[in-house]
mmCIF file of C-alpha atoms in Angstrom:
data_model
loop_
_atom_site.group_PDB
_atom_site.id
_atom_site.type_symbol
_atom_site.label_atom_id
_atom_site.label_comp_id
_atom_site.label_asym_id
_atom_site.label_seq_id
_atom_site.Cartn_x
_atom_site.Cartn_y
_atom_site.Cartn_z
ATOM 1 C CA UNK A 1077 0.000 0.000 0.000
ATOM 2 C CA UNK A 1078 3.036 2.543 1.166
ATOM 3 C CA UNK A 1079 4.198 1.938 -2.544
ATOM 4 C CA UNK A 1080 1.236 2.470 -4.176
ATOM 5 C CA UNK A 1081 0.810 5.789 -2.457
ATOM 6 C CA UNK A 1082 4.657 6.814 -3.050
ATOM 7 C CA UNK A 1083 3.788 6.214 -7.166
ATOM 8 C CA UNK A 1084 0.737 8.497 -6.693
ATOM 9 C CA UNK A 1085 2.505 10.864 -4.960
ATOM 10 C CA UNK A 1086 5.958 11.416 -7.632
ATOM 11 C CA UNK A 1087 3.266 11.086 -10.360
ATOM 12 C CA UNK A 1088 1.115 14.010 -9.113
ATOM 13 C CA UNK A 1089 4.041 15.721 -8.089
ATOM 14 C CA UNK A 1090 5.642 15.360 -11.722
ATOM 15 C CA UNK A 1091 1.875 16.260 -13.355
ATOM 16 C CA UNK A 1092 2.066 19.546 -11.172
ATOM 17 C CA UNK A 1093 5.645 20.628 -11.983
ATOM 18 C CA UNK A 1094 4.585 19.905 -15.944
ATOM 19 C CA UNK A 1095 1.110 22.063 -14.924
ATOM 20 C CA UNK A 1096 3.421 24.748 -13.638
ATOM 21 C CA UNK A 1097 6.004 24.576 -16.707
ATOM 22 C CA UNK A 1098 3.213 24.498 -19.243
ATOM 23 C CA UNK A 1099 2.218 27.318 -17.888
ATOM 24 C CA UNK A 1100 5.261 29.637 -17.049
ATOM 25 C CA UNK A 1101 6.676 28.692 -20.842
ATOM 26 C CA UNK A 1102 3.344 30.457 -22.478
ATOM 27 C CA UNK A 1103 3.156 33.549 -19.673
ATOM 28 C CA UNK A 1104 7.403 33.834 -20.523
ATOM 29 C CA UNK A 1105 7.452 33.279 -23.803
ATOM 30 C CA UNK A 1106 9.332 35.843 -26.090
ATOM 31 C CA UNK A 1107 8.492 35.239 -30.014
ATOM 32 C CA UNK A 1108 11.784 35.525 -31.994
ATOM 33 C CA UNK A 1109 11.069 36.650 -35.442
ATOM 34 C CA UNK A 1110 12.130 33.518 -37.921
ATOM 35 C CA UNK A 1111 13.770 35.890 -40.456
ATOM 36 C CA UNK A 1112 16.673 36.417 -37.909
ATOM 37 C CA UNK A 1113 18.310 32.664 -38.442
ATOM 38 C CA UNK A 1114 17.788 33.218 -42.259
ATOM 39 C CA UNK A 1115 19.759 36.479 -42.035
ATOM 40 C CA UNK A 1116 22.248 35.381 -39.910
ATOM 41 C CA UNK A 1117 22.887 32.504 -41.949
ATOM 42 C CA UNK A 1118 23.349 35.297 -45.165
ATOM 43 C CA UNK A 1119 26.003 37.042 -43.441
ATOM 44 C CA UNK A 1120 29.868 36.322 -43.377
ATOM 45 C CA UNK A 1121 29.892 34.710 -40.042
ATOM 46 C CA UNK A 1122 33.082 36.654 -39.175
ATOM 47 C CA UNK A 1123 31.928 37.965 -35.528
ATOM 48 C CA UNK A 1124 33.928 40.983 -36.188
ATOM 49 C CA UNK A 1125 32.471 43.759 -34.620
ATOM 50 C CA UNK A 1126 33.437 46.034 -37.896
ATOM 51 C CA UNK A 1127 29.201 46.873 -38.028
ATOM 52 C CA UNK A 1128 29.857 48.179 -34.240
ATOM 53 C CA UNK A 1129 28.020 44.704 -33.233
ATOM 54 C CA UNK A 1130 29.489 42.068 -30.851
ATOM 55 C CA UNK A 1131 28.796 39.158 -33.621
ATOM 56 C CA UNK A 1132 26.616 38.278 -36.563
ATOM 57 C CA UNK A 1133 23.331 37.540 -34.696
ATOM 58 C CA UNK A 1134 22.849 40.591 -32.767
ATOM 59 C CA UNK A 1135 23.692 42.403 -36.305
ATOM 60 C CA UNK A 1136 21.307 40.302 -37.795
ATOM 61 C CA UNK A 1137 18.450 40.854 -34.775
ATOM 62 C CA UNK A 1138 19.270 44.805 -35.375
ATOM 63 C CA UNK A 1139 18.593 44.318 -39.562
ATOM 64 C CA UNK A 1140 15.193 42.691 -38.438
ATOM 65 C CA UNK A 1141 14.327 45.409 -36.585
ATOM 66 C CA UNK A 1142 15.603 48.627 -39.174
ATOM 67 C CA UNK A 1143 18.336 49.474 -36.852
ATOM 68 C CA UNK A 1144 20.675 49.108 -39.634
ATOM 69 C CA UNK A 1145 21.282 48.692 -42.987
ATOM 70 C CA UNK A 1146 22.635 45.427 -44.886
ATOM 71 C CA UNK A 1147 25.645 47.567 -46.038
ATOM 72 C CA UNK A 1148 26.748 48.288 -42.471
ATOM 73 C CA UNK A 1149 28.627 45.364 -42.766
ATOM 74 C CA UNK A 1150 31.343 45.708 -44.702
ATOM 75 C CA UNK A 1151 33.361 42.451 -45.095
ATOM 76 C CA UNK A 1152 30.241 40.702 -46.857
ATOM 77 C CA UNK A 1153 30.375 41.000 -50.528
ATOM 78 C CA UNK A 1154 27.763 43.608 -52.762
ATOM 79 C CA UNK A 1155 26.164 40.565 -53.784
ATOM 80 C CA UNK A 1156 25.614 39.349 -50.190
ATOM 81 C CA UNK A 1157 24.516 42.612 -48.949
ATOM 82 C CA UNK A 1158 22.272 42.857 -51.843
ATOM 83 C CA UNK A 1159 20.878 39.504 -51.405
ATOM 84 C CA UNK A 1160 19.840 40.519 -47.758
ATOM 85 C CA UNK A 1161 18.562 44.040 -48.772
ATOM 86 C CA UNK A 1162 16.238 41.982 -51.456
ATOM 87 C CA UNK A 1163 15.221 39.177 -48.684
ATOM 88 C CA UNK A 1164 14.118 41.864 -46.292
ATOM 89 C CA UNK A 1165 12.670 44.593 -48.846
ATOM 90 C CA UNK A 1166 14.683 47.507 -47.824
ATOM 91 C CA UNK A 1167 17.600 49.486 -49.473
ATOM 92 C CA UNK A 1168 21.047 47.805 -49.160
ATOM 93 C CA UNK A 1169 23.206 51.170 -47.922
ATOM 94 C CA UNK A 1170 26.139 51.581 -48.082
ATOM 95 C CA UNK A 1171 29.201 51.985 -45.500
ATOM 96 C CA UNK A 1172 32.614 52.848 -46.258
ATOM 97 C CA UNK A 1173 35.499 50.041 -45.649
ATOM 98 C CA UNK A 1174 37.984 50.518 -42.660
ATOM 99 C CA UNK A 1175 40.914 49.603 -42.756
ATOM 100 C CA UNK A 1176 43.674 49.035 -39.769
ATOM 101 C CA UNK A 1177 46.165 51.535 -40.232
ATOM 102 C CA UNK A 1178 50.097 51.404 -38.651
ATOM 103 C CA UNK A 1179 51.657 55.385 -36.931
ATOM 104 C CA UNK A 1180 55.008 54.196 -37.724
ATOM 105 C CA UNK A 1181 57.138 52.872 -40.302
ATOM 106 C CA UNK A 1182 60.158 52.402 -37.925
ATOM 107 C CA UNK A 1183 61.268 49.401 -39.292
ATOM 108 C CA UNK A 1184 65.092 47.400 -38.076
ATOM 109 C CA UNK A 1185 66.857 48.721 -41.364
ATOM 110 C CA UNK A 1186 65.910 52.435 -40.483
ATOM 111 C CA UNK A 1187 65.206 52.784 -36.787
ATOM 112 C CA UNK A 1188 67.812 51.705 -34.148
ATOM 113 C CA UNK A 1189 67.616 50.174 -30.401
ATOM 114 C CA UNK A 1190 69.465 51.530 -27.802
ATOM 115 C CA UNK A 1191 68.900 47.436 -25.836
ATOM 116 C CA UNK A 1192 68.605 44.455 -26.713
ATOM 117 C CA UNK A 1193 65.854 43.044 -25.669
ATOM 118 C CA UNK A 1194 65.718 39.428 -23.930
ATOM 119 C CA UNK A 1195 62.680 37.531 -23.210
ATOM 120 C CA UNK A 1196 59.442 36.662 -24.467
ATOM 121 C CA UNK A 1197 58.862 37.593 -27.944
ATOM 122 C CA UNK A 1198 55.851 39.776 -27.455
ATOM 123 C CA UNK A 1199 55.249 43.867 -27.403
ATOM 124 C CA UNK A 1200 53.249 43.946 -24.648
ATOM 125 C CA UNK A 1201 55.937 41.688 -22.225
ATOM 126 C CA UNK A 1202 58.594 43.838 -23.930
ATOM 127 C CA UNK A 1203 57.279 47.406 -23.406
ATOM 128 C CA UNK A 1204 57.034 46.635 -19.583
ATOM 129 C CA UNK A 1205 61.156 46.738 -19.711
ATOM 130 C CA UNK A 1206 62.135 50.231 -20.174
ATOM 131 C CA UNK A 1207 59.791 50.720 -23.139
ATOM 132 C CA UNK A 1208 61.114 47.538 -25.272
ATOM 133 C CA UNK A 1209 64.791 49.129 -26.126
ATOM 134 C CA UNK A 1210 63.937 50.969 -28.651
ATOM 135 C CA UNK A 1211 65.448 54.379 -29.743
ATOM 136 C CA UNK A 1212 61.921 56.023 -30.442
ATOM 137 C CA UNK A 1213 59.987 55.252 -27.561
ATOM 138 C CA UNK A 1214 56.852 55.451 -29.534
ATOM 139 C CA UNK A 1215 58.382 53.486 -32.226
ATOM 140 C CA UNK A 1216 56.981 49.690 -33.564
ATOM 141 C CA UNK A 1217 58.795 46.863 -31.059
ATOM 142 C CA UNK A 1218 58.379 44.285 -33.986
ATOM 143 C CA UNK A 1219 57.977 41.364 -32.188
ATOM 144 C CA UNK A 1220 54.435 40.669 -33.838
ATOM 145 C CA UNK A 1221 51.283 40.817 -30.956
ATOM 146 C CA UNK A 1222 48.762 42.255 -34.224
ATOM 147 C CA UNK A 1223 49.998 39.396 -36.571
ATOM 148 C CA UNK A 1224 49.198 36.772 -33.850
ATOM 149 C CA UNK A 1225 45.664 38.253 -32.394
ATOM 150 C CA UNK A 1226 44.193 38.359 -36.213
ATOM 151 C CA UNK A 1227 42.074 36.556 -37.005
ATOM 152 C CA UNK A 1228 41.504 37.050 -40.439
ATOM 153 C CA UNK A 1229 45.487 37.045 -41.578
ATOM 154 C CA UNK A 1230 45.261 40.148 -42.648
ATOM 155 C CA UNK A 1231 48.551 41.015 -40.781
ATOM 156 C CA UNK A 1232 51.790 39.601 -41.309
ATOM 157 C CA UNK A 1233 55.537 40.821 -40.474
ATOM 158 C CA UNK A 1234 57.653 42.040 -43.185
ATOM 159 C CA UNK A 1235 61.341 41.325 -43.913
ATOM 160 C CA UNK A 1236 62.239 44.446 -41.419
ATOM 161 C CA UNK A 1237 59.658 43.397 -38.499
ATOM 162 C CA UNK A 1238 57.256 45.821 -39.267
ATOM 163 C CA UNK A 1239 53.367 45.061 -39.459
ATOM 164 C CA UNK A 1240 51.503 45.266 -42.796
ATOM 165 C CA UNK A 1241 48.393 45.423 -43.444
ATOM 166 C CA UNK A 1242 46.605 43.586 -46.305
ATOM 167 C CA UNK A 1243 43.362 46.139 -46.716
ATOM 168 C CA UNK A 1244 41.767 43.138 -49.094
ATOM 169 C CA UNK A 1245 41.470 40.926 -45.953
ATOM 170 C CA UNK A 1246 41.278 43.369 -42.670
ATOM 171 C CA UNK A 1247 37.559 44.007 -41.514
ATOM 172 C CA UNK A 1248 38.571 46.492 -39.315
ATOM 173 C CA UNK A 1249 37.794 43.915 -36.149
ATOM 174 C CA UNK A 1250 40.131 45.966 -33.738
ATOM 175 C CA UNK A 1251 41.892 43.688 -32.106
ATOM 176 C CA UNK A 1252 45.301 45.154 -33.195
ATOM 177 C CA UNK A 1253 43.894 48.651 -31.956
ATOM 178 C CA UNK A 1254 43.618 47.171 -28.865
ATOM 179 C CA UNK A 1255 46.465 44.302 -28.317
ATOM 180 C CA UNK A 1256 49.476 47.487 -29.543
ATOM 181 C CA UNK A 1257 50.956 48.750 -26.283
ATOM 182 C CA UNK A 1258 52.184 52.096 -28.634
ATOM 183 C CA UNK A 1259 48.451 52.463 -29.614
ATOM 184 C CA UNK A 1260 50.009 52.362 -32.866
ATOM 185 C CA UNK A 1261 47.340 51.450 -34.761
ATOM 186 C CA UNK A 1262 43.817 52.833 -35.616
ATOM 187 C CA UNK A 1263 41.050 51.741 -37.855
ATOM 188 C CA UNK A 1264 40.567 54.793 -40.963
ATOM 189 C CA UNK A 1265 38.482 54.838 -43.851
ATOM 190 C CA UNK A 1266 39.926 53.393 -46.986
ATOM 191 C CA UNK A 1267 39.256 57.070 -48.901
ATOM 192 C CA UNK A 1268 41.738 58.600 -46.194
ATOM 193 C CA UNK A 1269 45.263 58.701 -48.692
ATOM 194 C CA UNK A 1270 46.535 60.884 -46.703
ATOM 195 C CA UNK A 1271 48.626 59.058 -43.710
ATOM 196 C CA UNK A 1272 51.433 59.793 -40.949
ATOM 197 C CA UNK A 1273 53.568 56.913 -40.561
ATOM 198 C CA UNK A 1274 54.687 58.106 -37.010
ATOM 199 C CA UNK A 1275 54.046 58.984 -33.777
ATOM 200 C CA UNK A 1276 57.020 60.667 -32.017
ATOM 201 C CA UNK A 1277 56.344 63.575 -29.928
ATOM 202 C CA UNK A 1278 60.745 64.499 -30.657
ATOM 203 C CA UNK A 1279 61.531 67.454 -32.787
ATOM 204 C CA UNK A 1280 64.862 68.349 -34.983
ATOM 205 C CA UNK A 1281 67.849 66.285 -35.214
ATOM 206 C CA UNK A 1282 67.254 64.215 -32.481
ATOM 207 C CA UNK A 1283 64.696 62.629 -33.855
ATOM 208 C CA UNK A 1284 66.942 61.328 -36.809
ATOM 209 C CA UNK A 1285 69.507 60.186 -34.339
ATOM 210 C CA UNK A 1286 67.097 56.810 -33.645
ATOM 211 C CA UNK A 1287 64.816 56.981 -36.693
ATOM 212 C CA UNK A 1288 65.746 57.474 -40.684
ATOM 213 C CA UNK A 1289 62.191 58.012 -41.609
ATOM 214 C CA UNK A 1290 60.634 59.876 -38.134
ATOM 215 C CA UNK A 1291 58.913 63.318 -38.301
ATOM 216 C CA UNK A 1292 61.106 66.482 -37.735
ATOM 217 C CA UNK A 1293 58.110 68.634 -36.762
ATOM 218 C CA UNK A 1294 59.374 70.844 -39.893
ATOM 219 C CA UNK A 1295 55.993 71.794 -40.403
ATOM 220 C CA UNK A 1296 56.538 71.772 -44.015
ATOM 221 C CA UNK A 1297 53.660 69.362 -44.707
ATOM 222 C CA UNK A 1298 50.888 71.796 -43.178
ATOM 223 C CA UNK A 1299 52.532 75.109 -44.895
ATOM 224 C CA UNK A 1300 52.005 73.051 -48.046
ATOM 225 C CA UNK A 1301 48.427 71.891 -47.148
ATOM 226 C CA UNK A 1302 45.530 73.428 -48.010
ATOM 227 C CA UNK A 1303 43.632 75.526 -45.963
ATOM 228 C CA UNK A 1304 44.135 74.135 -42.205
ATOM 229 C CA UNK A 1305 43.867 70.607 -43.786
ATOM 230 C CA UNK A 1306 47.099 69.979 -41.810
ATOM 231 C CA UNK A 1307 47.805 71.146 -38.516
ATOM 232 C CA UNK A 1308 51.366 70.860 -36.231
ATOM 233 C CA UNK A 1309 50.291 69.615 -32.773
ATOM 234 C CA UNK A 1310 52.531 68.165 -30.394
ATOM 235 C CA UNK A 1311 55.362 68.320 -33.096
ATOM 236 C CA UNK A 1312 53.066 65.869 -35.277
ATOM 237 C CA UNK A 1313 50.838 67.126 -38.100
ATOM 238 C CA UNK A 1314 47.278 66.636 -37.540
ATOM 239 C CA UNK A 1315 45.439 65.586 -40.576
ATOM 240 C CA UNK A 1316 41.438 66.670 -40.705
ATOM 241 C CA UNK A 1317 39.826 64.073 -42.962
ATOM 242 C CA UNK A 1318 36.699 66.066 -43.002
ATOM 243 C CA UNK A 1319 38.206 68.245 -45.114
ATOM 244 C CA UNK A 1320 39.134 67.583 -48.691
ATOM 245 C CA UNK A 1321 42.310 65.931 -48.773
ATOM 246 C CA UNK A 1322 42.178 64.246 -52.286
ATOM 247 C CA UNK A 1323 45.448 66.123 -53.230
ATOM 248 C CA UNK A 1324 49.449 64.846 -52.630
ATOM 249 C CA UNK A 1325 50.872 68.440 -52.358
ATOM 250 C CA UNK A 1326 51.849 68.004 -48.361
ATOM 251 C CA UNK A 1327 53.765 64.718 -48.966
ATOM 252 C CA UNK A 1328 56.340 66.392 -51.343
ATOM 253 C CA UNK A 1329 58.950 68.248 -49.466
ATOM 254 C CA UNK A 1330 58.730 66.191 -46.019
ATOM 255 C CA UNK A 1331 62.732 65.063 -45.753
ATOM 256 C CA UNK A 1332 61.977 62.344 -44.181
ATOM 257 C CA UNK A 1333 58.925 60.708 -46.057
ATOM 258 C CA UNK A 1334 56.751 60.783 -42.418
ATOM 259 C CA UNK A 1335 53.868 61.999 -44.463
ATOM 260 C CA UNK A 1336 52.735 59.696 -47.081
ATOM 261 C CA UNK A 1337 49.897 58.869 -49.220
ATOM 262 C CA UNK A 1338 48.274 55.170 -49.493
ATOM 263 C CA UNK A 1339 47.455 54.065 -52.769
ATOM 264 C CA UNK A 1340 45.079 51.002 -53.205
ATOM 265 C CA UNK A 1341 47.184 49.715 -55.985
ATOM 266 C CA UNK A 1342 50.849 51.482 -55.700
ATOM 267 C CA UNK A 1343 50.584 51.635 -52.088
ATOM 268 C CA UNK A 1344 52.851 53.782 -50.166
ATOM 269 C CA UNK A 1345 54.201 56.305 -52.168
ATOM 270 C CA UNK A 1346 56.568 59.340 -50.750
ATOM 271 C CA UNK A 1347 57.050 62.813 -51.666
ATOM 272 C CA UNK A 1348 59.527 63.751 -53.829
ATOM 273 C CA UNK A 1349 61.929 65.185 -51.248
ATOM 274 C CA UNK A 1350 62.080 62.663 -48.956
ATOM 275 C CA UNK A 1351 65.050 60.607 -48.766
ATOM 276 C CA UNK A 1352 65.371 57.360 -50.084
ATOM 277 C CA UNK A 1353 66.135 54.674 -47.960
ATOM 278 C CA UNK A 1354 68.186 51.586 -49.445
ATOM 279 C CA UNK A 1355 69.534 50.246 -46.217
ATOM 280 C CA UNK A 1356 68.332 46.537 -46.195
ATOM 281 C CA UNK A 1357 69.749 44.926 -43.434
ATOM 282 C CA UNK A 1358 69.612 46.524 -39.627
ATOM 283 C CA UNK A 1359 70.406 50.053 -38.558
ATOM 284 C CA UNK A 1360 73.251 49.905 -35.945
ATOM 285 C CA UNK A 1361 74.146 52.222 -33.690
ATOM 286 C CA UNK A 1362 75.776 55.272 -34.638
ATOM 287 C CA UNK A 1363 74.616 54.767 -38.374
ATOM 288 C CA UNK A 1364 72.470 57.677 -39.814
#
């Protein structure tokens, strides 16, 4: 008898917690529009965060819901955006590409370290002893951090251990913005030619003494600029992109080639002036 009432008593006990389940699943149900897994599954899958999203799916929740435009995302292809713009009836947009750019083209065959540096091979473990040897203290340490966060190989070491940038395959993720201990790198829009390769704060001379290709602050760049296209500040020109700075006039007389403009097919190319640089091993000490 004891088990009989035991059975009836874990059978109406399991009846009530299905009563109770039943009934908190309709009162706490939220509907998910269907059209989100169809979207998501039209996008790249990358997870970037280039669209200013953490991932794919909360892009694709914020297309659903007119947030945002298919062209937002700019590492899918014009078909794909199209093909989403069609699916959900609304115009595609448009967004400009970004593109991961580097403030310094210090590279071993032109810029010189005052140590040598022993130990992990990593910027970030390096700049915590005494700045990573370096001459330039704001200068590239070369030992690779962006090439190994990317995901997308879009970054890879050249010949002189400086980072390049391959603006076919970046999508403007980030993660070399934030894994640089110079803060070296930012994301700009592909349109923006116009491009300092360096960040030292130095002036004159000195600044040659540890770099080949470093800005002088010689200003010459902004008194050739347009306007106040280019401004000095902090012995570094300032460039203001919202201005029109389709033009290569300010790269010309820069000694050093600091200044440069980014062409999607040439790609960097110097001003006349600037000084050519056929070292190809490394700069030693004392060399200039």
């Amino acid at each position: 008898m004891s088990i009989i009432i035991a059975i009836c008593a874990l059978g109406g006990l399991t009846l009530l917690l299905a009563i109770m389940l039943m009934l908190a699943n309709k009162r706490l149900y939220v509907y998910e529009d269907p059209r989100i897994d169809t979207v998501e599954d039209m996008l790249p899958h990358a997870n970037c965060g280039a669209c200013n999203f953490p991932g794919c799916r909360p892009f694709a929740e914020a297309l659903i819901s007119g947030q945002v435009l298919p062209g937002k995302c700019t590492v899918s292809t014009e078909d794909g955006r199209l093909a989403i713009a069609q699916f959900l009836g609304v115009d595609p947009g448009s967004e400009e590409k970004r593109v991961a750019r580097l403030a310094c083209a210090g590279g071993t065959n032109v810029a010189q370290n005052r140590a040598q540096y022993q130990g992990l091979a990593s910027c970030q473990a390096a700049s915590l002893v005494s700045g990573g040897g370096k001459g330039c203290f704001w200068g590239c340490l070369g030992h690779g951090d962006c090439e190994v966060v990317c995901d997308f190989d879009a970054i890879t070491m050249n010949s002189h251990s400086i980072p390049e940038v391959n603006p076919d395959k970046c999508t403007a993720c980030g993660d070399c913005v934030e894994v640089c201990p110079k803060d070296l790198f930012s994301l700009q829009p592909i349109s923006s030619h116009l491009w300092v390769a360096c960040k030292s704060l130095e002036a004159g001379e000195e600044v040659l003494e540890n770099c080949d290709v470093g800005c002088t602050a010689c200003g010459k760049c902004a008194m050739d600029a347009p306007g106040e296209l280019i401004t000095m500040v902090n012995n570094l020109p300032v460039i203001n992109y919202n201005l029109n700075h389709q033009m290569k006039d300010s790269i010309q007389r820069c000694p050093t080639g600091a200044i440069v403009w980014i062409d999607e097919k040439q790609g960097v190319i110097k001003g006349r002036e600037s000084k050519k640089i056929i070292r190809k091993g490394e700069r030693k000490l004392g060399q200039s």
